[in-house]
mmCIF file of C-alpha atoms in Angstrom:
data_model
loop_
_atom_site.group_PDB
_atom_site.id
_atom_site.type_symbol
_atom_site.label_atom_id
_atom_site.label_comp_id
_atom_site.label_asym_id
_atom_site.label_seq_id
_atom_site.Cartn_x
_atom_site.Cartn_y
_atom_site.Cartn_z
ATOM 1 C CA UNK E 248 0.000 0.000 0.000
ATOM 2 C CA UNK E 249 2.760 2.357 0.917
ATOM 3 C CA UNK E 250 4.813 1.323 -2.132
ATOM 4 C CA UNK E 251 2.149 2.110 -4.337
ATOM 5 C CA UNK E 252 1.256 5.560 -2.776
ATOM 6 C CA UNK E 253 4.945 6.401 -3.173
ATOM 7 C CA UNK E 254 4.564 5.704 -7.286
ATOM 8 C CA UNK E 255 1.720 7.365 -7.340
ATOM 9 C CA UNK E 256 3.313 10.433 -5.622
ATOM 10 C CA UNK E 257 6.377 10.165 -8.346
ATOM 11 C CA UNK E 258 4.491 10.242 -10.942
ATOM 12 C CA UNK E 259 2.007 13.110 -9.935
ATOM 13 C CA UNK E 260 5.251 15.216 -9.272
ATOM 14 C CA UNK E 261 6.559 13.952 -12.992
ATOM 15 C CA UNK E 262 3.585 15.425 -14.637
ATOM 16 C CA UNK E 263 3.945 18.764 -12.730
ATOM 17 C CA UNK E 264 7.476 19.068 -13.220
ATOM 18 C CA UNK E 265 7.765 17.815 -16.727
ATOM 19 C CA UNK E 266 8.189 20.897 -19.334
ATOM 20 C CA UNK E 267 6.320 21.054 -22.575
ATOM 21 C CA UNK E 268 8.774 20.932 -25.830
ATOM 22 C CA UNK E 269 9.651 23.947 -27.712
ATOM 23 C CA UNK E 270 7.401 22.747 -30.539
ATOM 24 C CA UNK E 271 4.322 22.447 -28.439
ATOM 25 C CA UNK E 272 4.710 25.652 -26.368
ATOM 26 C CA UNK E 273 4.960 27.241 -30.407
ATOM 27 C CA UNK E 274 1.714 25.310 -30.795
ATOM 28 C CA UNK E 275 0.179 26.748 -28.521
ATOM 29 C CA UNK E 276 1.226 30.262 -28.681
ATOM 30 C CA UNK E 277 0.103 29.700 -32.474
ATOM 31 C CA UNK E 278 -3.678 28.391 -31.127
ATOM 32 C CA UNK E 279 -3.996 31.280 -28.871
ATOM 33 C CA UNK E 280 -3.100 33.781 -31.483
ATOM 34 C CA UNK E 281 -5.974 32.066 -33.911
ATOM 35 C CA UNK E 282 -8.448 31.948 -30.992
ATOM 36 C CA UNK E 283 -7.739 35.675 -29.755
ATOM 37 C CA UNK E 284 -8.876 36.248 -33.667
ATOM 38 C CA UNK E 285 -11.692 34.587 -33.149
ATOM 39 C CA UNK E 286 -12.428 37.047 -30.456
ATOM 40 C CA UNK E 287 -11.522 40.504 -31.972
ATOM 41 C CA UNK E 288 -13.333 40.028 -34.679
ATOM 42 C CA UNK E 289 -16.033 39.375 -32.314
ATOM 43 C CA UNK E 290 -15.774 42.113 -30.187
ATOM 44 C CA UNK E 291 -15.645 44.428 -33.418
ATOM 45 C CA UNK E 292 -18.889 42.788 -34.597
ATOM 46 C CA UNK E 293 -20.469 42.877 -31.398
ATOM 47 C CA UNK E 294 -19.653 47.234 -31.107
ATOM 48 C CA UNK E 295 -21.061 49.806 -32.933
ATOM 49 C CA UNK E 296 -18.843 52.571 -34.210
ATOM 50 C CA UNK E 297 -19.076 54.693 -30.985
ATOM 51 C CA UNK E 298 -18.684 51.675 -28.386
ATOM 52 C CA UNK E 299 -15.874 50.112 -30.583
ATOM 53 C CA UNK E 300 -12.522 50.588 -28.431
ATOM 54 C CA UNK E 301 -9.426 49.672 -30.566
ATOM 55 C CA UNK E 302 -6.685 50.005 -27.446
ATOM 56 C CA UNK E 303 -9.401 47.550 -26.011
ATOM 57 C CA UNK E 304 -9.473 45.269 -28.536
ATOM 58 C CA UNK E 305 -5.351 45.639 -28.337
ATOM 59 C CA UNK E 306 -5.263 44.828 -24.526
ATOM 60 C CA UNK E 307 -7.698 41.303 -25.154
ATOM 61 C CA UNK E 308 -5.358 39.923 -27.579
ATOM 62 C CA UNK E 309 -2.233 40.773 -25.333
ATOM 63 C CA UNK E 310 -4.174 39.634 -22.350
ATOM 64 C CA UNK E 311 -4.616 36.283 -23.895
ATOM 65 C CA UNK E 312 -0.793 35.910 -24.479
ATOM 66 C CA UNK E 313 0.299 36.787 -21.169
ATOM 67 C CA UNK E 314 -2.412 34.266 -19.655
ATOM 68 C CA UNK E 315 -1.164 31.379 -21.997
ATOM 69 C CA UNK E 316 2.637 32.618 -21.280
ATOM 70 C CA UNK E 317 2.173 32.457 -17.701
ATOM 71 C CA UNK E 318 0.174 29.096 -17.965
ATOM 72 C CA UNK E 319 3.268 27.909 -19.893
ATOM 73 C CA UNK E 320 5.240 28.738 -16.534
ATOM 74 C CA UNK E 321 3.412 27.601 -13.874
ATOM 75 C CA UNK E 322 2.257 24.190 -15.249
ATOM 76 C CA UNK E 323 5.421 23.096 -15.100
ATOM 77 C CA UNK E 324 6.285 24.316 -11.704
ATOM 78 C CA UNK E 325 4.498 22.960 -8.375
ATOM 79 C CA UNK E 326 6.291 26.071 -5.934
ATOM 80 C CA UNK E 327 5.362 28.658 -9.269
ATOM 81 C CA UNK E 328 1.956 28.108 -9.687
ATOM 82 C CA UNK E 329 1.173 27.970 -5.454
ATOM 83 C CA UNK E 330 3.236 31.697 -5.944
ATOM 84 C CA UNK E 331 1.549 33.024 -8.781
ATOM 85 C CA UNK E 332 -2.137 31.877 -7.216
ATOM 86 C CA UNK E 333 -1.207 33.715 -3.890
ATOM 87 C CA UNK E 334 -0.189 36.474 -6.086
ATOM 88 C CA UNK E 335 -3.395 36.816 -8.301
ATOM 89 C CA UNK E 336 -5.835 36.879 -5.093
ATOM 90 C CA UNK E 337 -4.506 40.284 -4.250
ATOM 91 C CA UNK E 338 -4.695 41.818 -8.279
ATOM 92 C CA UNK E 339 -7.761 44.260 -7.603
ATOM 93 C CA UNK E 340 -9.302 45.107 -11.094
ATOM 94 C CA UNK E 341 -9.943 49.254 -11.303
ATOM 95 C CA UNK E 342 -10.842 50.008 -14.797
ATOM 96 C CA UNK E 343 -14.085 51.195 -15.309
ATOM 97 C CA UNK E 344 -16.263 49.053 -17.319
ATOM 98 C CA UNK E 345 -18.751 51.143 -19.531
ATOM 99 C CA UNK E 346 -19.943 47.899 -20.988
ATOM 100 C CA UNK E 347 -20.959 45.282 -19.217
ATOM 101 C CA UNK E 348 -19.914 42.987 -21.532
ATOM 102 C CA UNK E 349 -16.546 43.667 -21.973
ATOM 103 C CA UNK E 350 -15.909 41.754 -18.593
ATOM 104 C CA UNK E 351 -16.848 38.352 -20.365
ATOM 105 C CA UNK E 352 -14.141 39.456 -23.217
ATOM 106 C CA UNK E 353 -11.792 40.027 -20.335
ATOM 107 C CA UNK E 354 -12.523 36.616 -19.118
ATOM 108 C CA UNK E 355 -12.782 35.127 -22.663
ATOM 109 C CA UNK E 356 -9.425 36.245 -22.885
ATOM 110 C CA UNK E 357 -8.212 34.671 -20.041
ATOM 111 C CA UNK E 358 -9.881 31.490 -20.899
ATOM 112 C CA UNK E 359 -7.993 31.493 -24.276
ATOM 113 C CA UNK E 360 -4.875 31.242 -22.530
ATOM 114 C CA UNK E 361 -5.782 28.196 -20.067
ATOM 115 C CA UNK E 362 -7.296 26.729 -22.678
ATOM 116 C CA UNK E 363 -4.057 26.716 -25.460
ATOM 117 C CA UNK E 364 -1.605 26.374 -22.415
ATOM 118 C CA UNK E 365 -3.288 22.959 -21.093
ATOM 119 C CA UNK E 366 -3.571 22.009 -25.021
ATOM 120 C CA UNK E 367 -7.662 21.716 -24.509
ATOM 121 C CA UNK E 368 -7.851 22.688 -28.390
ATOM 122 C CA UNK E 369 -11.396 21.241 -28.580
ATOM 123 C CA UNK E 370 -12.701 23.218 -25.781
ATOM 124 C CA UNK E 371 -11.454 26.699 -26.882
ATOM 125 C CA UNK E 372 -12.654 26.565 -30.300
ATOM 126 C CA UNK E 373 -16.213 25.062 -29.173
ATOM 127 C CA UNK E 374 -16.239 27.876 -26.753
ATOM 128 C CA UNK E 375 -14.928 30.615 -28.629
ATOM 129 C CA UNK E 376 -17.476 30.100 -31.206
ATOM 130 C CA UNK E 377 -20.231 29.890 -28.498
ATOM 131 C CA UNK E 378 -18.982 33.323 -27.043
ATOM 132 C CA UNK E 379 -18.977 34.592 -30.568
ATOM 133 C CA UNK E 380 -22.552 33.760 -31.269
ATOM 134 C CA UNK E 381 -23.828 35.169 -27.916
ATOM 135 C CA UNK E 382 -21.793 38.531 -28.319
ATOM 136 C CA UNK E 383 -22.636 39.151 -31.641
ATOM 137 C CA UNK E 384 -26.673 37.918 -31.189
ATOM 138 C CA UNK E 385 -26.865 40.571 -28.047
ATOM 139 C CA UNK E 386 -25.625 43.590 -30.016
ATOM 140 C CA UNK E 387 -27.077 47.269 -29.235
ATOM 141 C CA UNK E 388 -28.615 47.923 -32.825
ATOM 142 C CA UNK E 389 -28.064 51.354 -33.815
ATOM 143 C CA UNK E 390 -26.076 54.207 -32.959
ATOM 144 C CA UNK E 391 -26.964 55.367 -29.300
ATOM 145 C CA UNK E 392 -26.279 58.421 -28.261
ATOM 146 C CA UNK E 393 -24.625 59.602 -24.793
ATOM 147 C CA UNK E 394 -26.979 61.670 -22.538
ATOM 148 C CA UNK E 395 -26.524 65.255 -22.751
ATOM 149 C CA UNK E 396 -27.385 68.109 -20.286
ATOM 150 C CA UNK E 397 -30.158 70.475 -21.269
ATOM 151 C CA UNK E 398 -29.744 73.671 -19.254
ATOM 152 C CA UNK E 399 -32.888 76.132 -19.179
ATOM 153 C CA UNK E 400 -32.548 79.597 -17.688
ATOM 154 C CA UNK E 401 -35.821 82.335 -17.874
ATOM 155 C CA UNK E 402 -37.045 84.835 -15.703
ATOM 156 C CA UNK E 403 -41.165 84.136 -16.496
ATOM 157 C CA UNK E 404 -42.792 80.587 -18.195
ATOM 158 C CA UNK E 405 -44.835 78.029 -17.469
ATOM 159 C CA UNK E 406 -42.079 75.458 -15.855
ATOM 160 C CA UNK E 407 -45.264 72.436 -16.499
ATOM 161 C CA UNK E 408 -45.359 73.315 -20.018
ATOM 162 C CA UNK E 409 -41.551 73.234 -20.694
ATOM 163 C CA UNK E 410 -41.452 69.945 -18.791
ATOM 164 C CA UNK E 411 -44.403 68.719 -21.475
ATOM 165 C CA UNK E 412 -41.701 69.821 -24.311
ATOM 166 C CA UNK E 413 -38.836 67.648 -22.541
ATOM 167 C CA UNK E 414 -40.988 64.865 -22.013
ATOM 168 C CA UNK E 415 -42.937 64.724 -25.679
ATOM 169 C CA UNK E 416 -39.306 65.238 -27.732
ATOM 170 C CA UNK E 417 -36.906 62.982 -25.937
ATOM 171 C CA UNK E 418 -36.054 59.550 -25.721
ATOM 172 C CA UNK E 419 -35.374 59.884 -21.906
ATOM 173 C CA UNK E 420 -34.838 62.447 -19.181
ATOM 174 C CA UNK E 421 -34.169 63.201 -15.828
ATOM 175 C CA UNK E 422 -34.782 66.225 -13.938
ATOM 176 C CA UNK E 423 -30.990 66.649 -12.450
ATOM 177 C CA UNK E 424 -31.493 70.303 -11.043
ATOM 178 C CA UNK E 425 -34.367 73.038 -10.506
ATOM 179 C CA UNK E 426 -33.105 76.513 -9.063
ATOM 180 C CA UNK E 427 -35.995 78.992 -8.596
ATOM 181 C CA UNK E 428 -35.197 82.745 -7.744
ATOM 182 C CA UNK E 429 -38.016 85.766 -7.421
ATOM 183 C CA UNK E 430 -37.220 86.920 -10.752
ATOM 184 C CA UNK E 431 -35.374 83.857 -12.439
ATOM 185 C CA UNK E 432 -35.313 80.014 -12.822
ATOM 186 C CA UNK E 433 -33.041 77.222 -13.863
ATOM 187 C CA UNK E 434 -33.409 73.699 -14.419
ATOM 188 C CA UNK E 435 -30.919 70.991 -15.466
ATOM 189 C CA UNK E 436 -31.933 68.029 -17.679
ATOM 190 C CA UNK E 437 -30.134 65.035 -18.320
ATOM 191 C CA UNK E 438 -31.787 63.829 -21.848
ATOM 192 C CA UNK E 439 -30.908 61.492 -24.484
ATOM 193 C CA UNK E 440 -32.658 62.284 -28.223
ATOM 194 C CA UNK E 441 -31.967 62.297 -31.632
ATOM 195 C CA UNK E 442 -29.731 64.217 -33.325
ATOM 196 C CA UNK E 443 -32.375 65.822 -35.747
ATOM 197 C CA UNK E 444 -34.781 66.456 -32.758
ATOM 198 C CA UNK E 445 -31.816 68.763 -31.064
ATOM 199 C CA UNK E 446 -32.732 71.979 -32.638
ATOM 200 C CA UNK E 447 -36.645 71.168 -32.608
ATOM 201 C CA UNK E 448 -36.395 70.771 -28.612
ATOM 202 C CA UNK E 449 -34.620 73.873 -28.382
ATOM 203 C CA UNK E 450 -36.978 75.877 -30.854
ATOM 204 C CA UNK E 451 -39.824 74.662 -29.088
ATOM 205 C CA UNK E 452 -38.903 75.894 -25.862
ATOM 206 C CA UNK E 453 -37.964 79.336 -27.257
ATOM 207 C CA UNK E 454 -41.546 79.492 -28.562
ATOM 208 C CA UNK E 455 -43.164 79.769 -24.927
ATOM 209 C CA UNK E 456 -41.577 83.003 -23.909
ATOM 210 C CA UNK E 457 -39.794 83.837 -21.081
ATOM 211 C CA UNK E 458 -37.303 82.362 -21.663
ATOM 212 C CA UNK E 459 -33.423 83.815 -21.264
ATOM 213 C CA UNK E 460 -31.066 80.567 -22.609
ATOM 214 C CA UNK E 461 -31.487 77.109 -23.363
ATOM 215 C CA UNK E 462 -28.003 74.773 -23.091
ATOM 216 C CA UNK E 463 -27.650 71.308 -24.432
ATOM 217 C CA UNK E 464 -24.098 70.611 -23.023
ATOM 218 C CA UNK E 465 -22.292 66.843 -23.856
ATOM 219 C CA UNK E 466 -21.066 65.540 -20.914
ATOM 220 C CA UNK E 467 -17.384 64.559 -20.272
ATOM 221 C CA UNK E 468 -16.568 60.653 -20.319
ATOM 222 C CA UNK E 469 -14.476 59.432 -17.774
#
């Protein structure tokens, strides 16, 4: 019973030490390159023109790299990979995400990596194309516009009436601030509309009287 334990135990700790040829880490570097393709062409497919980031698409494919490099490492290497895992609980991810589904590229990427490291060919293409039909099946149609600020300053006019205007010519708005002095007002709108409808809203308001400016400001992406 011991004896057999003990060959068990060498040959676990041959499998973890043993180092993949130079041909097969090639392979694999070689998969990973042909499966992060798979992926940027998805992402691009899967963005309109506005939501399409190219330094993004940059960072997957590199991402996917470093994850099959460092696979390449620490497969071989019992005291590496123990290291490495300690060392990847304490990576805190900061960038902000203005899609939510550019966290399952992130991951995606990742995945490419384990997958062409551990030579599970089979698995990454049958999931990259899986990925690639659910990315590119949940695409925003159409270009959507960021929410702008619509700033309204008078001194006499009916506040219902220009709230009638905001609601009947936008796709969406919120009421974001509403200053009223004796002899003036001000109200801040966060709204989303069409380009055309832009000039109508503002027209429109004009018409009522009473009224000193009207604003539509773009806000500043962070």
């Amino acid at each position: 019973m011991e004896h057999q334990f003990e060959e068990n135990m060498e040959q676990l700790l041959q499998v973890i030490g043993g180092r993949p040829g130079m041909d097969i880490i090639l392979r694999n570097m070689i998969l990973a390159l042909v499966f992060a393709g798979i992926m940027l062409i998805t992402y691009r497919l899967a963005n309109t023109k506005t939501s399409y980031q190219p330094k993004f698409a940059v960072t997957l494919a590199s991402l996917a790299l470093i994850s099959t490099i460092l696979m390449e490492l620490i497969q071989s290497n019992l005291a590496l990979s123990l290291g490495m895992l300690g060392s990847l609980s304490i990576v805190r991810f900061r960038t902000n995400i203005r899609d939510p589904r550019d966290i399952g590229f992130i991951f995606w990427s990742m995945a490419i990596g384990i997958a062409a490291a551990t030579q599970s060919y089979f698995i990454g293409i049958v999931g990259s194309v899986a990925l690639a039909v659910i990315m590119i099946v949940t695409r925003r149609h159409g270009e959507e516009r960021n929410a702008m600020l619509l700033v309204i300053r008078g001194s006499n006019s009916d506040l219902d009436k220009i709230q009638g205007i905001v609601n009947g010519m936008t796709e969406y708005n919120t009421m974001k601030a509403k200053n009223i002095l004796s002899d003036s007002f001000e109200i801040v709108y966060e709204v989303r509309c069409h380009e055309k409808e832009e000039n109508n809203v503002i027209g429109e308001i004009f018409e009522l009287g009473g009224i000193d400016s009207v604003n539509l400001l773009a806000q500043n992406l962070v």
